[in-house]
PDB file of C-alpha atoms in Angstrom:
ATOM      1  CA  MET W  23     -25.147-132.037  11.310  1.00 59.00           C
ATOM      2  CA  ARG W  24     -26.581-133.016  14.710  1.00 74.00           C
ATOM      3  CA  ILE W  25     -25.217-130.768  17.438  1.00 83.00           C
ATOM      4  CA  THR W  26     -24.857-132.744  20.658  1.00 89.00           C
ATOM      5  CA  ARG W  27     -25.702-131.349  24.076  1.00 91.00           C
ATOM      6  CA  LEU W  28     -22.067-131.817  25.099  1.00 93.00           C
ATOM      7  CA  HIS W  29     -20.954-129.690  22.128  1.00 94.00           C
ATOM      8  CA  SER W  30     -23.483-126.991  23.028  1.00 95.00           C
ATOM      9  CA  ARG W  31     -22.490-126.936  26.681  1.00 95.00           C
ATOM     10  CA  ALA W  32     -18.798-126.808  25.827  1.00 96.00           C
ATOM     11  CA  LEU W  33     -19.434-123.794  23.589  1.00 96.00           C
ATOM     12  CA  GLY W  34     -21.561-122.143  26.250  1.00 96.00           C
ATOM     13  CA  SER W  35     -18.825-122.621  28.827  1.00 96.00           C
ATOM     14  CA  LEU W  36     -16.236-121.141  26.469  1.00 96.00           C
ATOM     15  CA  PHE W  37     -18.341-118.006  26.115  1.00 95.00           C
ATOM     16  CA  LEU W  38     -18.618-117.589  29.887  1.00 96.00           C
ATOM     17  CA  LEU W  39     -15.155-118.577  31.107  1.00 96.00           C
ATOM     18  CA  PRO W  40     -13.277-115.723  29.316  1.00 93.00           C
ATOM     19  CA  PHE W  41     -15.293-113.190  31.327  1.00 90.00           C
ATOM     20  CA  PHE W  42     -13.879-114.617  34.541  1.00 93.00           C
ATOM     21  CA  ALA W  43     -10.358-115.166  33.167  1.00 96.00           C
ATOM     22  CA  TYR W  44      -9.986-111.724  31.614  1.00 95.00           C
ATOM     23  CA  GLY W  45     -11.899-109.913  34.351  1.00 94.00           C
ATOM     24  CA  ILE W  46      -9.922-111.395  37.242  1.00 96.00           C
ATOM     25  CA  GLY W  47      -6.649-111.177  35.319  1.00 96.00           C
ATOM     26  CA  THR W  48      -7.192-107.509  34.526  1.00 95.00           C
ATOM     27  CA  ALA W  49      -8.143-106.772  38.144  1.00 95.00           C
ATOM     28  CA  LEU W  50      -4.943-108.383  39.439  1.00 94.00           C
ATOM     29  CA  VAL W  51      -2.675-106.622  36.948  1.00 94.00           C
ATOM     30  CA  THR W  52      -4.373-103.259  37.478  1.00 92.00           C
ATOM     31  CA  ALA W  53      -4.118-103.570  41.267  1.00 91.00           C
ATOM     32  CA  VAL W  54      -0.357-104.069  41.018  1.00 88.00           C
ATOM     33  CA  LEU W  55       0.181-101.273  38.477  1.00 88.00           C
ATOM     34  CA  LYS W  56      -1.599 -98.772  40.730  1.00 86.00           C
ATOM     35  CA  ASP W  57       1.517 -98.885  42.897  1.00 80.00           C
ATOM     36  CA  PRO W  58       4.350 -99.938  40.546  1.00 75.00           C
ATOM     37  CA  GLU W  59       6.971 -99.264  43.228  1.00 74.00           C
ATOM     38  CA  GLN W  60       5.678-102.349  45.018  1.00 74.00           C
ATOM     39  CA  LEU W  61       5.908-104.507  41.905  1.00 76.00           C
ATOM     40  CA  ALA W  62       8.938-106.409  43.184  1.00 72.00           C
ATOM     41  CA  GLY W  63       6.928-107.692  46.132  1.00 78.00           C
ATOM     42  CA  GLN W  64       3.866-108.531  44.053  1.00 85.00           C
ATOM     43  CA  ARG W  65       5.418-110.305  41.095  1.00 88.00           C
ATOM     44  CA  SER W  66       3.447-113.498  41.730  1.00 91.00           C
ATOM     45  CA  LEU W  67       0.169-111.576  41.748  1.00 92.00           C
ATOM     46  CA  PHE W  68       1.127-109.744  38.561  1.00 93.00           C
ATOM     47  CA  VAL W  69       2.247-112.907  36.766  1.00 94.00           C
ATOM     48  CA  GLY W  70      -0.897-114.720  37.905  1.00 95.00           C
ATOM     49  CA  GLY W  71      -3.036-111.992  36.376  1.00 95.00           C
ATOM     50  CA  ALA W  72      -1.044-112.130  33.136  1.00 96.00           C
ATOM     51  CA  LEU W  73      -1.486-115.908  32.956  1.00 96.00           C
ATOM     52  CA  LEU W  74      -5.237-115.512  33.301  1.00 97.00           C
ATOM     53  CA  LEU W  75      -5.156-113.044  30.400  1.00 97.00           C
ATOM     54  CA  LEU W  76      -3.279-115.648  28.351  1.00 97.00           C
ATOM     55  CA  LEU W  77      -5.861-118.266  29.335  1.00 97.00           C
ATOM     56  CA  ASN W  78      -8.529-115.960  27.925  1.00 97.00           C
ATOM     57  CA  SER W  79      -6.701-115.978  24.573  1.00 96.00           C
ATOM     58  CA  ILE W  80      -6.723-119.782  24.503  1.00 96.00           C
ATOM     59  CA  LEU W  81     -10.422-119.906  25.355  1.00 97.00           C
ATOM     60  CA  VAL W  82     -11.503-117.516  22.585  1.00 96.00           C
ATOM     61  CA  VAL W  83      -9.671-119.634  20.006  1.00 97.00           C
ATOM     62  CA  GLY W  84     -11.611-122.621  21.341  1.00 97.00           C
ATOM     63  CA  ILE W  85     -14.867-120.784  20.563  1.00 97.00           C
ATOM     64  CA  GLY W  86     -13.903-120.434  16.912  1.00 96.00           C
ATOM     65  CA  VAL W  87     -12.765-124.048  16.672  1.00 96.00           C
ATOM     66  CA  LEU W  88     -15.949-125.493  18.193  1.00 96.00           C
ATOM     67  CA  PHE W  89     -18.189-123.267  16.093  1.00 95.00           C
ATOM     68  CA  PHE W  90     -16.398-124.190  12.867  1.00 96.00           C
ATOM     69  CA  PRO W  91     -18.220-127.506  12.138  1.00 94.00           C
ATOM     70  CA  ILE W  92     -21.572-125.865  12.933  1.00 93.00           C
ATOM     71  CA  LEU W  93     -21.052-122.887  10.635  1.00 92.00           C
ATOM     72  CA  ARG W  94     -19.368-124.957   7.913  1.00 92.00           C
ATOM     73  CA  GLN W  95     -22.631-126.774   7.175  1.00 85.00           C
ATOM     74  CA  ARG W  96     -24.293-123.471   6.339  1.00 86.00           C
ATOM     75  CA  SER W  97     -21.554-121.081   5.175  1.00 91.00           C
ATOM     76  CA  PRO W  98     -17.994-122.434   4.841  1.00 93.00           C
ATOM     77  CA  SER W  99     -16.572-118.972   4.158  1.00 95.00           C
ATOM     78  CA  ILE W 100     -18.076-117.512   7.331  1.00 96.00           C
ATOM     79  CA  ALA W 101     -16.885-120.550   9.286  1.00 96.00           C
ATOM     80  CA  VAL W 102     -13.289-119.934   8.183  1.00 96.00           C
ATOM     81  CA  ALA W 103     -13.598-116.177   8.701  1.00 97.00           C
ATOM     82  CA  TYR W 104     -14.885-116.641  12.240  1.00 97.00           C
ATOM     83  CA  VAL W 105     -12.041-118.963  13.204  1.00 97.00           C
ATOM     84  CA  CYS W 106      -9.581-116.426  11.765  1.00 97.00           C
ATOM     85  CA  THR W 107     -11.319-113.643  13.703  1.00 97.00           C
ATOM     86  CA  ARG W 108     -10.930-115.489  16.987  1.00 97.00           C
ATOM     87  CA  VAL W 109      -7.308-116.427  16.253  1.00 98.00           C
ATOM     88  CA  MET W 110      -6.401-112.826  15.381  1.00 98.00           C
ATOM     89  CA  GLU W 111      -8.192-111.608  18.499  1.00 97.00           C
ATOM     90  CA  ALA W 112      -6.203-114.069  20.614  1.00 97.00           C
ATOM     91  CA  LEU W 113      -2.880-113.145  19.008  1.00 98.00           C
ATOM     92  CA  THR W 114      -3.483-109.424  19.466  1.00 98.00           C
ATOM     93  CA  LEU W 115      -4.471-109.891  23.106  1.00 97.00           C
ATOM     94  CA  THR W 116      -1.358-112.006  23.615  1.00 97.00           C
ATOM     95  CA  VAL W 117       0.783-109.164  22.282  1.00 97.00           C
ATOM     96  CA  GLY W 118      -0.825-106.986  24.934  1.00 96.00           C
ATOM     97  CA  VAL W 119       0.120-109.489  27.648  1.00 96.00           C
ATOM     98  CA  VAL W 120       3.708-109.503  26.357  1.00 96.00           C
ATOM     99  CA  PHE W 121       3.772-105.723  26.850  1.00 95.00           C
ATOM    100  CA  LEU W 122       2.657-106.243  30.442  1.00 93.00           C
ATOM    101  CA  LEU W 123       5.238-108.952  31.115  1.00 93.00           C
ATOM    102  CA  CYS W 124       7.970-106.629  29.835  1.00 92.00           C
ATOM    103  CA  ILE W 125       7.199-104.421  32.826  1.00 88.00           C
ATOM    104  CA  LEU W 126       8.787-107.114  35.008  1.00 86.00           C
ATOM    105  CA  GLN W 127      12.104-106.470  33.250  1.00 82.00           C
ATOM    106  CA  LEU W 128      12.289-102.809  34.243  1.00 78.00           C
ATOM    107  CA  GLY W 129      14.082-103.648  37.471  1.00 64.00           C
ATOM    108  CA  GLU W 130      13.540-102.559  41.026  1.00 56.00           C
ATOM    109  CA  SER W 131      15.269 -99.190  40.744  1.00 54.00           C
ATOM    110  CA  ALA W 132      13.289 -96.076  39.864  1.00 56.00           C
ATOM    111  CA  PRO W 133      15.114 -93.966  37.308  1.00 69.00           C
ATOM    112  CA  PRO W 134      13.072 -91.366  35.404  1.00 72.00           C
ATOM    113  CA  GLU W 135      13.080 -93.602  32.338  1.00 75.00           C
ATOM    114  CA  ARG W 136      11.384 -96.383  34.289  1.00 78.00           C
ATOM    115  CA  VAL W 137       8.164 -94.456  34.743  1.00 80.00           C
ATOM    116  CA  THR W 138       8.126 -93.526  31.066  1.00 84.00           C
ATOM    117  CA  LEU W 139       8.714 -97.121  29.972  1.00 87.00           C
ATOM    118  CA  LEU W 140       6.040 -98.411  32.335  1.00 88.00           C
ATOM    119  CA  ASN W 141       3.515 -95.979  30.884  1.00 88.00           C
ATOM    120  CA  LEU W 142       4.471 -96.924  27.333  1.00 93.00           C
ATOM    121  CA  LEU W 143       4.153-100.653  28.016  1.00 93.00           C
ATOM    122  CA  SER W 144       0.800-100.160  29.738  1.00 92.00           C
ATOM    123  CA  LYS W 145      -0.333 -98.098  26.762  1.00 94.00           C
ATOM    124  CA  GLY W 146       0.837-100.876  24.438  1.00 96.00           C
ATOM    125  CA  ASN W 147      -1.442-103.315  26.254  1.00 95.00           C
ATOM    126  CA  PHE W 148      -4.306-100.818  25.965  1.00 96.00           C
ATOM    127  CA  TRP W 149      -3.802-100.449  22.218  1.00 97.00           C
ATOM    128  CA  ALA W 150      -3.546-104.207  21.744  1.00 97.00           C
ATOM    129  CA  TYR W 151      -6.828-104.713  23.596  1.00 97.00           C
ATOM    130  CA  GLN W 152      -8.660-102.096  21.536  1.00 97.00           C
ATOM    131  CA  LEU W 153      -7.341-103.547  18.267  1.00 97.00           C
ATOM    132  CA  ALA W 154      -8.461-107.001  19.403  1.00 97.00           C
ATOM    133  CA  MET W 155     -11.963-105.664  20.089  1.00 97.00           C
ATOM    134  CA  ILE W 156     -12.078-104.060  16.631  1.00 97.00           C
ATOM    135  CA  LEU W 157     -11.127-107.396  15.070  1.00 97.00           C
ATOM    136  CA  LEU W 158     -13.647-109.286  17.185  1.00 97.00           C
ATOM    137  CA  GLY W 159     -16.460-106.830  16.599  1.00 96.00           C
ATOM    138  CA  ALA W 160     -15.987-106.415  12.853  1.00 95.00           C
ATOM    139  CA  GLY W 161     -15.388-110.126  12.278  1.00 94.00           C
ATOM    140  CA  SER W 162     -18.348-111.367  14.330  1.00 96.00           C
ATOM    141  CA  VAL W 163     -21.224-109.470  12.713  1.00 96.00           C
ATOM    142  CA  ALA W 164     -21.401-111.934   9.791  1.00 95.00           C
ATOM    143  CA  PHE W 165     -21.123-114.783  12.302  1.00 96.00           C
ATOM    144  CA  CYS W 166     -24.228-113.559  14.125  1.00 97.00           C
ATOM    145  CA  LEU W 167     -26.157-113.039  10.910  1.00 96.00           C
ATOM    146  CA  SER W 168     -25.267-116.593   9.889  1.00 95.00           C
ATOM    147  CA  LEU W 169     -26.698-117.869  13.174  1.00 94.00           C
ATOM    148  CA  TYR W 170     -29.826-115.818  12.538  1.00 95.00           C
ATOM    149  CA  ARG W 171     -30.342-117.319   9.088  1.00 94.00           C
ATOM    150  CA  ALA W 172     -29.690-120.843  10.370  1.00 91.00           C
ATOM    151  CA  ARG W 173     -32.443-120.479  13.002  1.00 92.00           C
ATOM    152  CA  LEU W 174     -30.417-122.441  15.511  1.00 92.00           C
ATOM    153  CA  LEU W 175     -31.254-119.862  18.188  1.00 95.00           C
ATOM    154  CA  PRO W 176     -34.155-117.518  18.954  1.00 95.00           C
ATOM    155  CA  ALA W 177     -34.034-114.751  16.336  1.00 95.00           C
ATOM    156  CA  TRP W 178     -33.520-111.945  18.870  1.00 97.00           C
ATOM    157  CA  LEU W 179     -30.323-113.454  20.257  1.00 97.00           C
ATOM    158  CA  PRO W 180     -28.088-113.382  17.140  1.00 97.00           C
ATOM    159  CA  LEU W 181     -29.582-110.003  16.167  1.00 97.00           C
ATOM    160  CA  LEU W 182     -28.513-108.673  19.566  1.00 97.00           C
ATOM    161  CA  GLY W 183     -25.078-110.102  18.848  1.00 97.00           C
ATOM    162  CA  ALA W 184     -24.823-108.416  15.444  1.00 97.00           C
ATOM    163  CA  VAL W 185     -25.708-105.020  16.920  1.00 97.00           C
ATOM    164  CA  GLY W 186     -23.548-105.592  19.989  1.00 97.00           C
ATOM    165  CA  TYR W 187     -20.439-106.575  18.055  1.00 97.00           C
ATOM    166  CA  GLY W 188     -20.841-103.618  15.714  1.00 97.00           C
ATOM    167  CA  LEU W 189     -21.025-101.265  18.697  1.00 97.00           C
ATOM    168  CA  LEU W 190     -18.046-103.015  20.297  1.00 97.00           C
ATOM    169  CA  ALA W 191     -15.876-102.285  17.260  1.00 97.00           C
ATOM    170  CA  LEU W 192     -17.107 -98.676  17.139  1.00 97.00           C
ATOM    171  CA  GLY W 193     -16.379 -98.177  20.828  1.00 97.00           C
ATOM    172  CA  ALA W 194     -12.829 -99.512  20.423  1.00 97.00           C
ATOM    173  CA  VAL W 195     -12.196 -97.130  17.517  1.00 97.00           C
ATOM    174  CA  LEU W 196     -13.417 -94.230  19.635  1.00 96.00           C
ATOM    175  CA  GLU W 197     -11.092 -95.306  22.462  1.00 96.00           C
ATOM    176  CA  LEU W 198      -8.127 -95.199  20.092  1.00 95.00           C
ATOM    177  CA  PHE W 199      -9.089 -91.624  19.222  1.00 95.00           C
ATOM    178  CA  GLY W 200      -9.125 -90.675  22.892  1.00 92.00           C
ATOM    179  CA  LEU W 201     -12.887 -90.873  23.515  1.00 94.00           C
ATOM    180  CA  PRO W 202     -13.486 -93.037  26.624  1.00 92.00           C
ATOM    181  CA  TRP W 203     -16.745 -94.582  25.478  1.00 92.00           C
ATOM    182  CA  GLY W 204     -15.533 -98.146  24.985  1.00 92.00           C
ATOM    183  CA  ILE W 205     -17.143 -99.550  28.144  1.00 91.00           C
ATOM    184  CA  LEU W 206     -20.522 -98.029  27.244  1.00 92.00           C
ATOM    185  CA  PHE W 207     -20.415 -99.401  23.688  1.00 96.00           C
ATOM    186  CA  SER W 208     -19.244-102.846  24.811  1.00 95.00           C
ATOM    187  CA  GLY W 209     -22.360-103.484  26.926  1.00 95.00           C
ATOM    188  CA  PRO W 210     -24.643-105.082  24.272  1.00 96.00           C
ATOM    189  CA  GLY W 211     -21.856-107.318  22.931  1.00 95.00           C
ATOM    190  CA  GLY W 212     -20.922-108.487  26.407  1.00 94.00           C
ATOM    191  CA  LEU W 213     -24.596-109.114  27.220  1.00 96.00           C
ATOM    192  CA  PHE W 214     -24.933-111.191  24.046  1.00 97.00           C
ATOM    193  CA  GLU W 215     -21.978-113.409  24.941  1.00 96.00           C
ATOM    194  CA  LEU W 216     -23.252-113.945  28.483  1.00 96.00           C
ATOM    195  CA  MET W 217     -26.766-114.743  27.294  1.00 97.00           C
ATOM    196  CA  LEU W 218     -25.524-116.977  24.483  1.00 97.00           C
ATOM    197  CA  GLY W 219     -23.294-118.880  26.893  1.00 96.00           C
ATOM    198  CA  GLY W 220     -26.136-119.383  29.347  1.00 96.00           C
ATOM    199  CA  TRP W 221     -28.564-120.372  26.581  1.00 96.00           C
ATOM    200  CA  LEU W 222     -26.216-122.978  25.105  1.00 96.00           C
ATOM    201  CA  ILE W 223     -25.533-124.513  28.512  1.00 96.00           C
ATOM    202  CA  THR W 224     -29.173-124.716  29.570  1.00 95.00           C
ATOM    203  CA  LYS W 225     -31.047-125.229  26.279  1.00 94.00           C
ATOM    204  CA  GLY W 226     -28.565-125.827  23.462  1.00 93.00           C
ATOM    205  CA  PHE W 227     -29.162-125.271  19.769  1.00 92.00           C
ATOM    206  CA  ARG W 228     -32.484-125.801  18.085  1.00 84.00           C
ATOM    207  CA  THR W 229     -32.900-128.818  15.841  1.00 76.00           C
ATOM    208  CA  VAL W 230     -33.458-127.545  12.300  1.00 59.00           C
ATOM    209  CA  THR W 231     -33.818-129.608   9.168  1.00 52.00           C
ATOM    210  CA  PRO W 232     -31.457-128.743   6.269  1.00 48.00           C
ATOM    211  CA  SER W 233     -34.342-127.533   4.082  1.00 43.00           C
ATOM    212  CA  VAL W 234     -35.573-125.076   6.693  1.00 38.00           C
ATOM    213  CA  ALA W 235     -32.073-123.840   7.548  1.00 39.00           C
ATOM    214  CA  ALA W 236     -31.414-123.081   3.885  1.00 34.00           C
TER     215      ALA W 236
END
């Protein structure tokens, strides 16, 4: 299969855009939740942040879809598994956004139960995010090793991804057990996605003959 420059650039963009969508969306939602009593006056800001989080879910599914024909030529099972990984990641993140949107239904009054419900819904989003990172990390190690074997990229890049995704999953597990090390462990995986996105946009995939790729 010949991978066009347009295909490569589209994939590269899909690896970079979620950083902006999820990062800005999280910043907006977090800013509002710091002062939940003002939520009624900042509903548009809160909903805008939630919509950006939903956009992130759509983008990560696009990554799996665009990578499918590339991986299918080399390992059909990994191609299917990677699409499923990205779909499950997106669905789990979407559940987290639903938890956040439920906060809008708590009303403008401030009974004692409101604070408790707000904390529970925020915690639900936190758990959904960590579960999504476990799914992404565990499901993407084989994906990176497949890229390494295919020699479509410099060898160090997919190896960085394999290590990074493994650490990402480990960090999310630790977060669920109350150890706040997720950000530290997510660094290599995030670096891989940024570097892969930039590489695909600027240089694209290597051209490898079927015999060499095998």
